[in-house]
Short mmCIF file of C-alpha atoms and ligand atoms in Angstrom, two decimals:
data_model
loop_
_atom_site.label_atom_id
_atom_site.label_comp_id
_atom_site.label_asym_id
_atom_site.label_seq_id
_atom_site.Cartn_x
_atom_site.Cartn_y
_atom_site.Cartn_z
CA MET A 1235 -25.35 56.51 -52.02
CA ARG A 1236 -23.20 57.11 -49.06
CA THR A 1237 -26.09 56.07 -46.75
CA SER A 1238 -26.59 52.77 -48.61
CA ARG A 1239 -22.79 51.95 -48.31
CA TRP A 1240 -23.11 52.69 -44.61
CA LEU A 1241 -26.08 50.54 -44.24
CA LYS A 1242 -24.39 47.73 -46.06
CA LEU A 1243 -21.41 47.99 -43.76
CA VAL A 1244 -23.65 47.92 -40.71
CA GLY A 1245 -25.46 44.98 -42.12
CA LEU A 1246 -22.20 43.11 -42.71
CA CYS A 1247 -20.90 43.77 -39.19
CA GLY A 1248 -24.18 42.57 -37.86
CA ALA A 1249 -24.00 39.42 -39.84
CA ILE A 1250 -20.48 38.80 -38.71
CA LEU A 1251 -21.39 39.36 -35.17
CA LEU A 1252 -24.41 37.06 -35.34
CA LEU A 1253 -22.28 34.37 -37.02
CA PHE A 1254 -19.71 34.75 -34.22
CA ALA A 1255 -22.29 34.62 -31.58
CA THR A 1256 -23.89 31.49 -33.07
CA ALA A 1257 -20.54 29.89 -33.44
CA THR A 1258 -19.41 30.39 -29.83
CA GLY A 1259 -22.93 29.81 -28.47
CA ALA A 1260 -23.19 26.57 -30.41
CA ALA A 1261 -19.69 25.48 -29.39
CA VAL A 1262 -20.28 25.66 -25.61
CA GLN A 1263 -22.79 22.91 -25.34
CA GLY A 1264 -22.79 19.14 -24.85
CA GLU A 1265 -20.52 17.68 -22.18
CA LEU A 1266 -17.41 18.68 -20.25
CA GLU A 1267 -15.49 16.01 -18.44
CA ILE A 1268 -13.44 17.44 -15.63
CA PHE A 1269 -10.85 14.98 -14.21
CA SER A 1270 -9.40 15.46 -10.77
CA TRP A 1271 -8.85 13.74 -7.39
CA TRP A 1272 -11.04 16.15 -5.49
CA ALA A 1273 -13.60 13.64 -4.31
CA GLY A 1274 -15.46 13.28 -1.07
CA ASP A 1275 -14.00 15.53 1.69
CA GLU A 1276 -11.94 17.22 -0.89
CA GLY A 1277 -14.92 18.01 -3.12
CA PRO A 1278 -16.77 21.16 -1.88
CA ALA A 1279 -14.49 23.80 -3.56
CA LEU A 1280 -14.57 21.97 -7.00
CA GLU A 1281 -18.31 21.47 -6.66
CA ALA A 1282 -18.75 25.21 -6.10
CA LEU A 1283 -16.85 25.88 -9.31
CA ILE A 1284 -18.86 23.48 -11.22
CA ALA A 1285 -22.15 25.02 -9.97
CA MET A 1286 -20.79 28.33 -11.27
CA TYR A 1287 -19.88 26.82 -14.65
CA GLU A 1288 -23.34 25.31 -14.91
CA GLU A 1289 -24.96 28.54 -14.28
CA LYS A 1290 -22.90 30.31 -16.83
CA HIS A 1291 -23.24 27.54 -19.45
CA PRO A 1292 -26.55 25.79 -18.82
CA GLU A 1293 -26.34 23.94 -22.15
CA VAL A 1294 -23.26 22.01 -20.86
CA THR A 1295 -23.56 18.82 -18.80
CA VAL A 1296 -20.64 18.51 -16.54
CA ILE A 1297 -19.21 15.11 -15.80
CA ASN A 1298 -17.25 15.46 -12.49
CA ALA A 1299 -14.79 12.62 -13.04
CA THR A 1300 -12.88 12.15 -9.71
CA VAL A 1301 -10.68 9.37 -8.67
CA THR A 1302 -10.22 9.36 -4.88
CA GLY A 1303 -6.81 9.37 -3.33
CA GLY A 1304 -4.80 12.22 -1.72
CA ALA A 1305 -2.10 13.85 -3.88
CA GLY A 1306 -3.68 12.25 -6.97
CA VAL A 1307 -1.71 9.00 -6.47
CA ASN A 1308 -4.65 6.96 -7.89
CA ALA A 1309 -5.93 9.62 -10.31
CA LYS A 1310 -2.54 10.06 -11.93
CA ALA A 1311 -2.26 6.33 -12.71
CA VAL A 1312 -5.76 6.38 -14.35
CA LEU A 1313 -4.87 9.55 -16.26
CA LYS A 1314 -1.76 8.03 -17.67
CA THR A 1315 -3.76 5.12 -19.01
CA ARG A 1316 -6.27 7.39 -20.63
CA MET A 1317 -3.74 9.83 -22.06
CA LEU A 1318 -1.60 7.06 -23.56
CA GLY A 1319 -4.63 5.27 -24.76
CA GLY A 1320 -5.90 8.39 -26.68
CA ASP A 1321 -8.82 8.97 -24.44
CA PRO A 1322 -7.97 12.16 -22.64
CA PRO A 1323 -10.45 13.87 -20.40
CA ASP A 1324 -11.49 17.34 -21.65
CA THR A 1325 -9.44 18.88 -18.82
CA PHE A 1326 -7.51 17.52 -15.90
CA GLN A 1327 -6.00 18.57 -12.58
CA VAL A 1328 -2.23 18.76 -12.73
CA HIS A 1329 0.36 20.59 -10.59
CA ALA A 1330 2.11 23.55 -12.12
CA GLY A 1331 5.82 22.65 -12.63
CA GLN A 1332 7.61 19.50 -13.63
CA GLU A 1333 4.73 17.06 -12.99
CA ARG A 1334 3.08 18.61 -16.02
CA SER A 1335 6.04 20.08 -18.05
CA GLY A 1336 8.38 17.12 -17.49
CA THR A 1337 5.58 14.57 -18.14
CA TRP A 1338 2.81 15.71 -20.53
CA VAL A 1339 4.31 18.81 -22.16
CA VAL A 1340 7.48 16.91 -23.22
CA ALA A 1341 5.34 14.14 -24.60
CA ASN A 1342 3.44 16.74 -26.74
CA ARG A 1343 0.16 15.95 -25.07
CA MET A 1344 -0.86 19.44 -24.03
CA GLU A 1345 -2.21 22.50 -25.99
CA ASP A 1346 -0.32 25.72 -25.52
CA ARG A 1347 -2.61 28.32 -23.72
CA THR A 1348 -0.55 31.47 -24.47
CA TRP A 1349 -3.29 33.02 -26.44
CA LEU A 1350 -5.79 32.47 -23.62
CA TYR A 1351 -3.41 34.23 -21.16
CA GLU A 1352 -3.15 37.11 -23.56
CA GLU A 1353 -6.87 37.43 -24.15
CA GLU A 1354 -7.70 37.34 -20.40
CA GLY A 1355 -4.81 39.62 -19.36
CA TRP A 1356 -3.36 36.87 -17.10
CA MET A 1357 0.24 37.90 -17.63
CA GLU A 1358 -0.46 40.87 -15.36
CA VAL A 1359 -2.39 39.08 -12.65
CA PHE A 1360 -0.37 35.92 -12.02
CA PRO A 1361 2.99 36.48 -10.29
CA ALA A 1362 6.03 36.13 -12.56
CA ASP A 1363 7.51 33.11 -10.71
CA LEU A 1364 4.25 31.14 -11.00
CA LEU A 1365 4.11 32.06 -14.77
CA ASP A 1366 7.48 30.46 -15.02
CA LEU A 1367 6.17 27.25 -13.47
CA LEU A 1368 3.28 27.31 -15.89
CA SER A 1369 5.46 27.73 -18.97
CA THR A 1370 8.36 26.32 -20.93
CA ASP A 1371 10.13 28.06 -23.72
CA GLU A 1372 7.47 26.74 -26.18
CA GLY A 1373 4.36 27.93 -24.44
CA ILE A 1374 2.07 28.27 -21.30
CA TRP A 1375 0.58 24.94 -20.52
CA SER A 1376 -2.15 25.14 -17.83
CA VAL A 1377 -4.36 27.66 -15.80
CA PRO A 1378 -3.65 27.76 -12.06
CA VAL A 1379 -6.55 27.71 -9.67
CA ASN A 1380 -4.63 28.24 -6.49
CA ILE A 1381 -1.55 28.37 -4.33
CA HIS A 1382 -1.19 25.75 -1.58
CA ARG A 1383 1.53 25.65 1.14
CA SER A 1384 2.97 22.28 2.04
CA ASN A 1385 5.14 23.04 5.12
CA VAL A 1386 2.50 23.66 7.76
CA MET A 1387 2.29 21.93 11.15
CA TYR A 1388 -1.21 21.65 12.61
CA TYR A 1389 -2.33 21.13 16.22
CA ILE A 1390 -5.31 21.76 18.55
CA PRO A 1391 -4.34 24.75 20.86
CA ASP A 1392 -6.48 23.48 23.88
CA ASN A 1393 -4.93 19.93 23.58
CA LEU A 1394 -1.36 21.36 23.73
CA ALA A 1395 -2.27 23.43 26.74
CA GLN A 1396 -3.76 20.37 28.47
CA TRP A 1397 -0.64 18.29 27.67
CA GLY A 1398 1.63 21.07 28.79
CA VAL A 1399 3.68 21.40 25.52
CA ASP A 1400 4.37 24.28 23.06
CA VAL A 1401 4.58 24.24 19.40
CA PRO A 1402 8.10 23.15 18.42
CA LYS A 1403 10.02 25.58 16.22
CA THR A 1404 12.82 23.14 15.52
CA TRP A 1405 13.19 19.41 15.37
CA ASP A 1406 15.32 19.57 18.50
CA GLU A 1407 12.38 21.21 20.35
CA PHE A 1408 10.10 18.36 18.98
CA PHE A 1409 12.45 15.72 20.27
CA ALA A 1410 12.44 17.50 23.63
CA ILE A 1411 8.66 17.35 23.96
CA ALA A 1412 7.90 14.05 22.19
CA PRO A 1413 8.74 11.81 25.21
CA LYS A 1414 6.38 14.02 27.39
CA LEU A 1415 3.62 13.41 24.90
CA GLU A 1416 4.25 9.75 24.73
CA ALA A 1417 4.21 9.48 28.46
CA GLN A 1418 0.53 10.74 28.29
CA GLY A 1419 -0.31 8.15 25.61
CA ILE A 1420 -0.21 10.74 22.80
CA ILE A 1421 1.36 10.14 19.44
CA PRO A 1422 3.71 13.21 18.83
CA LEU A 1423 3.22 13.36 15.08
CA SER A 1424 0.64 11.60 12.93
CA VAL A 1425 1.51 10.41 9.37
CA GLY A 1426 -0.48 8.62 6.77
CA GLU A 1427 0.19 6.69 3.62
CA ASN A 1428 3.38 6.75 1.57
CA TRP A 1429 2.93 10.15 -0.10
CA THR A 1430 2.32 11.84 3.20
CA ALA A 1431 5.79 10.50 4.21
CA THR A 1432 7.39 12.13 1.22
CA HIS A 1433 5.47 15.28 2.08
CA LEU A 1434 6.96 15.13 5.64
CA TRP A 1435 10.30 14.34 4.10
CA GLU A 1436 10.47 17.46 1.94
CA CYS A 1437 9.72 19.61 5.02
CA VAL A 1438 12.49 17.83 6.87
CA ALA A 1439 14.93 18.18 3.89
CA LEU A 1440 14.22 21.99 3.89
CA SER A 1441 14.85 22.23 7.56
CA VAL A 1442 18.25 20.48 7.23
CA LEU A 1443 19.38 21.88 3.84
CA GLY A 1444 17.84 25.34 3.91
CA PRO A 1445 16.20 26.86 0.78
CA GLU A 1446 19.42 27.27 -1.20
CA LYS A 1447 20.60 23.64 -1.01
CA TYR A 1448 17.07 22.32 -1.18
CA GLY A 1449 16.82 24.01 -4.60
CA GLN A 1450 20.15 22.54 -5.57
CA LEU A 1451 18.63 19.04 -5.22
CA TRP A 1452 16.36 19.91 -8.21
CA ASP A 1453 18.93 21.61 -10.40
CA GLY A 1454 21.30 18.77 -10.07
CA THR A 1455 24.10 20.74 -8.28
CA LEU A 1456 23.65 18.98 -4.89
CA SER A 1457 24.30 15.19 -4.89
CA TRP A 1458 21.74 12.95 -3.40
CA LYS A 1459 24.64 11.04 -1.91
CA SER A 1460 26.06 14.12 -0.12
CA PRO A 1461 26.43 14.07 3.69
CA GLU A 1462 23.79 16.68 4.09
CA VAL A 1463 21.24 14.68 2.30
CA ILE A 1464 22.18 11.47 4.17
CA GLU A 1465 21.55 13.62 7.32
CA VAL A 1466 18.06 14.45 6.02
CA TRP A 1467 17.23 10.79 5.87
CA GLU A 1468 18.75 10.18 9.28
CA LEU A 1469 16.72 12.96 10.93
CA PHE A 1470 13.63 11.71 9.06
CA GLY A 1471 14.18 8.25 10.50
CA ARG A 1472 14.41 9.68 14.02
CA ILE A 1473 11.25 11.71 13.55
CA LEU A 1474 9.44 8.57 12.34
CA GLU A 1475 10.08 6.90 15.75
CA TYR A 1476 7.52 9.32 17.16
CA THR A 1477 4.77 8.61 14.62
CA ASN A 1478 1.75 6.17 14.51
CA PRO A 1479 2.57 2.55 13.51
CA ASP A 1480 -0.53 2.30 11.29
CA ALA A 1481 0.48 5.19 9.10
CA PRO A 1482 0.56 3.26 5.67
CA SER A 1483 -3.16 2.44 6.02
CA LEU A 1484 -4.30 6.01 6.74
CA SER A 1485 -5.36 8.73 4.36
CA TRP A 1486 -4.20 12.29 4.96
CA GLN A 1487 -7.64 13.08 6.38
CA GLN A 1488 -7.39 10.23 8.83
CA ALA A 1489 -3.98 11.46 9.95
CA THR A 1490 -5.50 14.96 10.37
CA ASP A 1491 -8.36 13.41 12.31
CA MET A 1492 -5.88 11.93 14.77
CA VAL A 1493 -4.93 15.41 15.72
CA VAL A 1494 -8.52 16.63 15.82
CA ASN A 1495 -9.49 13.68 17.94
CA GLY A 1496 -6.65 14.21 20.41
CA GLN A 1497 -4.88 10.94 19.57
CA ALA A 1498 -1.83 12.86 18.15
CA ALA A 1499 -0.35 16.18 18.94
CA PHE A 1500 0.81 17.36 15.53
CA ASN A 1501 0.48 16.69 11.83
CA ILE A 1502 2.40 18.25 8.96
CA MET A 1503 0.27 18.61 5.90
CA GLY A 1504 -0.49 21.05 3.17
CA ASP A 1505 -3.03 23.71 3.80
CA TRP A 1506 -5.89 21.65 2.26
CA ALA A 1507 -5.85 20.13 5.89
CA SER A 1508 -6.84 23.74 6.97
CA GLY A 1509 -9.64 23.59 4.31
CA TYR A 1510 -10.74 20.23 5.61
CA MET A 1511 -10.79 21.35 9.21
CA SER A 1512 -12.60 24.65 8.48
CA THR A 1513 -14.96 23.64 5.48
CA THR A 1514 -15.75 20.04 6.41
CA LEU A 1515 -15.15 19.75 10.18
CA LYS A 1516 -16.24 23.36 10.82
CA LEU A 1517 -13.48 24.15 13.17
CA GLU A 1518 -12.51 27.69 13.66
CA PRO A 1519 -9.00 28.56 12.51
CA GLY A 1520 -6.97 30.00 15.35
CA THR A 1521 -9.09 28.57 18.18
CA GLY A 1522 -10.41 25.25 16.80
CA TYR A 1523 -7.01 24.48 15.32
CA GLY A 1524 -3.68 26.19 15.16
CA TRP A 1525 -0.86 26.17 12.64
CA ALA A 1526 2.82 26.95 12.41
CA PRO A 1527 5.60 26.44 9.86
CA ALA A 1528 6.91 22.88 9.93
CA PRO A 1529 9.89 22.86 12.44
CA GLY A 1530 12.96 24.55 11.10
CA THR A 1531 11.28 26.08 7.96
CA GLU A 1532 10.12 29.37 9.33
CA GLY A 1533 10.43 32.14 6.68
CA VAL A 1534 10.16 29.66 3.79
CA PHE A 1535 7.03 28.75 1.96
CA ILE A 1536 7.03 25.40 0.11
CA MET A 1537 4.44 26.10 -2.61
CA LEU A 1538 2.47 24.16 -5.07
CA SER A 1539 -0.21 25.10 -7.36
CA ASP A 1540 -3.13 23.04 -8.70
CA SER A 1541 -3.87 23.90 -12.37
CA PHE A 1542 -5.95 22.50 -15.25
CA GLY A 1543 -4.83 22.04 -18.70
CA LEU A 1544 -6.16 21.21 -22.14
CA PRO A 1545 -4.99 17.89 -23.43
CA VAL A 1546 -4.39 17.51 -27.20
CA GLY A 1547 -7.37 15.67 -28.83
CA CYS A 1548 -9.98 16.22 -26.04
CA ARG A 1549 -13.57 15.76 -27.09
CA HIS A 1550 -15.00 19.04 -25.96
CA ARG A 1551 -12.37 21.61 -26.48
CA GLU A 1552 -14.55 24.85 -26.52
CA ASN A 1553 -16.33 23.67 -23.28
CA ALA A 1554 -12.88 23.13 -21.59
CA ILE A 1555 -11.65 26.57 -22.73
CA ALA A 1556 -14.74 28.08 -21.11
CA TRP A 1557 -13.86 26.15 -17.93
CA LEU A 1558 -10.31 27.41 -18.02
CA ARG A 1559 -11.39 30.99 -18.60
CA MET A 1560 -13.54 30.69 -15.44
CA LEU A 1561 -10.81 29.09 -13.35
CA GLY A 1562 -8.46 31.94 -14.01
CA SER A 1563 -11.05 34.73 -13.34
CA LEU A 1564 -11.10 36.62 -10.12
CA GLU A 1565 -14.58 35.38 -9.44
CA GLY A 1566 -13.60 31.69 -10.05
CA GLN A 1567 -10.58 31.93 -7.78
CA ASP A 1568 -12.24 33.81 -4.93
CA THR A 1569 -15.11 31.21 -5.00
CA PHE A 1570 -12.84 28.15 -5.03
CA ASN A 1571 -10.08 29.03 -2.73
CA PRO A 1572 -11.71 30.11 0.57
CA LEU A 1573 -13.48 26.60 0.58
CA LYS A 1574 -10.42 24.73 -0.60
CA GLY A 1575 -7.97 26.08 2.00
CA SER A 1576 -5.76 27.69 -0.51
CA ILE A 1577 -5.07 31.29 -1.60
CA SER A 1578 -5.77 32.67 -4.98
CA ALA A 1579 -2.99 32.47 -7.64
CA ARG A 1580 -3.99 36.06 -8.66
CA ILE A 1581 -2.34 39.08 -7.08
CA ASP A 1582 -5.73 41.04 -7.11
CA SER A 1583 -7.67 38.55 -4.96
CA ASP A 1584 -10.14 39.86 -2.33
CA LEU A 1585 -8.66 38.79 0.97
CA THR A 1586 -11.70 39.76 2.97
CA LYS A 1587 -13.27 36.57 1.66
CA TYR A 1588 -10.60 34.51 3.25
CA ASN A 1589 -10.33 33.15 6.87
CA VAL A 1590 -7.48 34.04 9.20
CA TYR A 1591 -5.43 31.09 8.32
CA LEU A 1592 -5.57 31.92 4.63
CA GLN A 1593 -4.92 35.59 5.27
CA SER A 1594 -1.77 34.61 7.15
CA ALA A 1595 -0.76 32.32 4.32
CA ALA A 1596 -1.31 35.08 1.77
CA ASN A 1597 0.99 37.27 3.88
CA ASP A 1598 3.64 34.63 3.96
CA TRP A 1599 3.35 33.98 0.20
CA ARG A 1600 4.16 37.67 -0.29
CA THR A 1601 7.02 37.90 2.21
CA ASN A 1602 8.60 34.44 2.56
CA ARG A 1603 11.33 32.82 0.49
CA ILE A 1604 9.51 30.50 -1.94
CA VAL A 1605 10.63 26.97 -2.89
CA GLY A 1606 8.68 24.17 -4.75
CA SER A 1607 7.17 21.01 -3.45
CA LEU A 1608 8.47 17.47 -4.36
CA ALA A 1609 5.32 15.52 -3.23
CA HIS A 1610 3.12 17.88 -5.22
CA GLY A 1611 4.73 18.06 -8.62
CA VAL A 1612 6.61 21.27 -8.62
CA VAL A 1613 10.25 20.27 -8.69
CA ALA A 1614 10.29 16.79 -10.19
CA ASN A 1615 8.53 14.90 -13.06
CA GLU A 1616 6.29 11.92 -12.60
CA ARG A 1617 8.95 9.51 -13.26
CA PHE A 1618 11.10 10.66 -10.33
CA MET A 1619 8.02 11.00 -8.06
CA ASN A 1620 6.89 7.43 -8.77
CA ASP A 1621 10.36 5.99 -8.23
CA PHE A 1622 10.96 8.14 -5.16
CA ALA A 1623 7.68 6.50 -3.63
CA THR A 1624 9.51 3.19 -3.98
CA VAL A 1625 12.62 4.57 -2.34
CA MET A 1626 10.36 5.88 0.44
CA ASP A 1627 8.77 2.55 0.92
CA ILE A 1628 12.20 0.87 1.25
CA PHE A 1629 13.26 3.45 3.72
CA LEU A 1630 10.17 3.09 5.80
CA ALA A 1631 10.86 -0.68 5.99
CA THR A 1632 14.59 -0.48 6.52
CA LYS A 1633 15.41 2.99 7.94
CA ASN A 1634 18.75 2.72 6.16
CA ALA A 1635 19.61 6.34 5.36
CA GLU A 1636 22.70 5.60 3.20
CA ALA A 1637 20.81 2.98 1.09
CA ALA A 1638 17.98 5.49 0.58
CA ALA A 1639 20.39 8.27 -0.45
CA ASN A 1640 22.01 5.94 -3.05
CA ALA A 1641 18.71 4.75 -4.37
CA ALA A 1642 17.45 8.40 -4.54
CA GLU A 1643 20.66 9.36 -6.53
CA ALA A 1644 19.98 6.55 -8.97
CA VAL A 1645 16.32 7.49 -9.65
CA ALA A 1646 17.25 11.18 -9.90
CA ILE A 1647 19.82 10.24 -12.74
CA GLN A 1648 17.34 8.00 -14.46
CA ALA A 1649 14.56 10.65 -14.27
CA GLY A 1650 16.87 13.36 -15.66
CA ILE A 1651 16.63 15.54 -12.59
CA GLY A 1652 18.70 18.69 -13.06
CA ARG A 1653 19.31 18.02 -16.64
C1 LIG B 211 -2.40 17.88 -3.50
C2 LIG B 211 -3.32 18.88 -4.22
C3 LIG B 211 -4.20 19.43 -3.15
C4 LIG B 211 -4.88 18.45 -2.41
C5 LIG B 211 -3.99 17.35 -1.83
C6 LIG B 211 -4.42 16.22 -1.10
O1 LIG B 211 -1.53 17.24 -4.44
O2 LIG B 211 -2.48 19.82 -4.85
O3 LIG B 211 -5.05 20.39 -3.79
O4 LIG B 211 -5.85 17.84 -3.17
O5 LIG B 211 -3.14 16.85 -2.93
O6 LIG B 211 -5.15 15.41 -1.88
#
């Protein structure tokens, strides 16, 4: 009697397990559309993750839907049309912070991922400050794949030696060496299209304001019209005098190429430029190219984090959940990041897999003061970022600091910055 009850119980558990296995097995099949801007030169790290996914889930056909364009300027416009048109991709690249929370979460377009974080034990492996950027009071909204740093200045050590200049630690030092470079026919600082100017702007803003006041821009306690912020625009304008005139027509890679080719001395870019130089151009970090904090920002790390979320109403939800699980895993992160030029968002990452640049970035991430990037979605929502791009265009054309400060104040109010 007892044996037969026992057998029944075992049989029942077996049936449940079988059902569960069939259900999950059956669910992860069909297609998975991954939407991002990691195309071409930016592609290798994502492609490595996709290869890993395909190996784990051979029944799934991955559609790698990329829209080229640094910082996602083009991809985000396409995404908006698709999301608002009720045709979301299964998962999409989005920065942790306001770009996602102040745009897609407030519009109720994202699924809460708290249960996935609990199942995977991610509350313990992602740093608390990052978890804050991934969350609102209502939930956790995306899975981070990395940490990037924005305030990095790149150069080629041999070129600097040949031109007889050192890496400037401050903008004053930069102004002291810039004429010397120009006299040798070298552009002191290369810049690319509009968003790369904003990227430079945030580094200049941090150098003038310091981390405290830089943060106050985003919580609404420092006016955009304050003298310090006008000073940021003025300094930014002076710096632009030492940049290439064809900037608006160059991608970030082309601006980096100018440094690599010896046309320019420096470029300020996120550490995807390190990934581009090491993974794509096969330069050795340290000897083939060098790096330093953007002038005046030593000890501060402007961070951003690429993450992927699950839009409400996507077509292949289970496949996307399997993708997110893999992204957050140690194996996923330590495969993606050494190629991408970013560090893992996890605290238990294996640093021996990372090159010397990334090891130094990991050290700075642990020890520096951390602030969030404007150009890459941490501190402001899409509305502000779009309107700020227009303010930037106007400034690039007019160089009028006061007008830019007034315009930025107006767009900050309209976009609800700090409220
Ligand atoms: C950033 C993104 C990076 C890199 C960069 C250049 O916004 O976070 O991963 O792709 O744009 O396109």
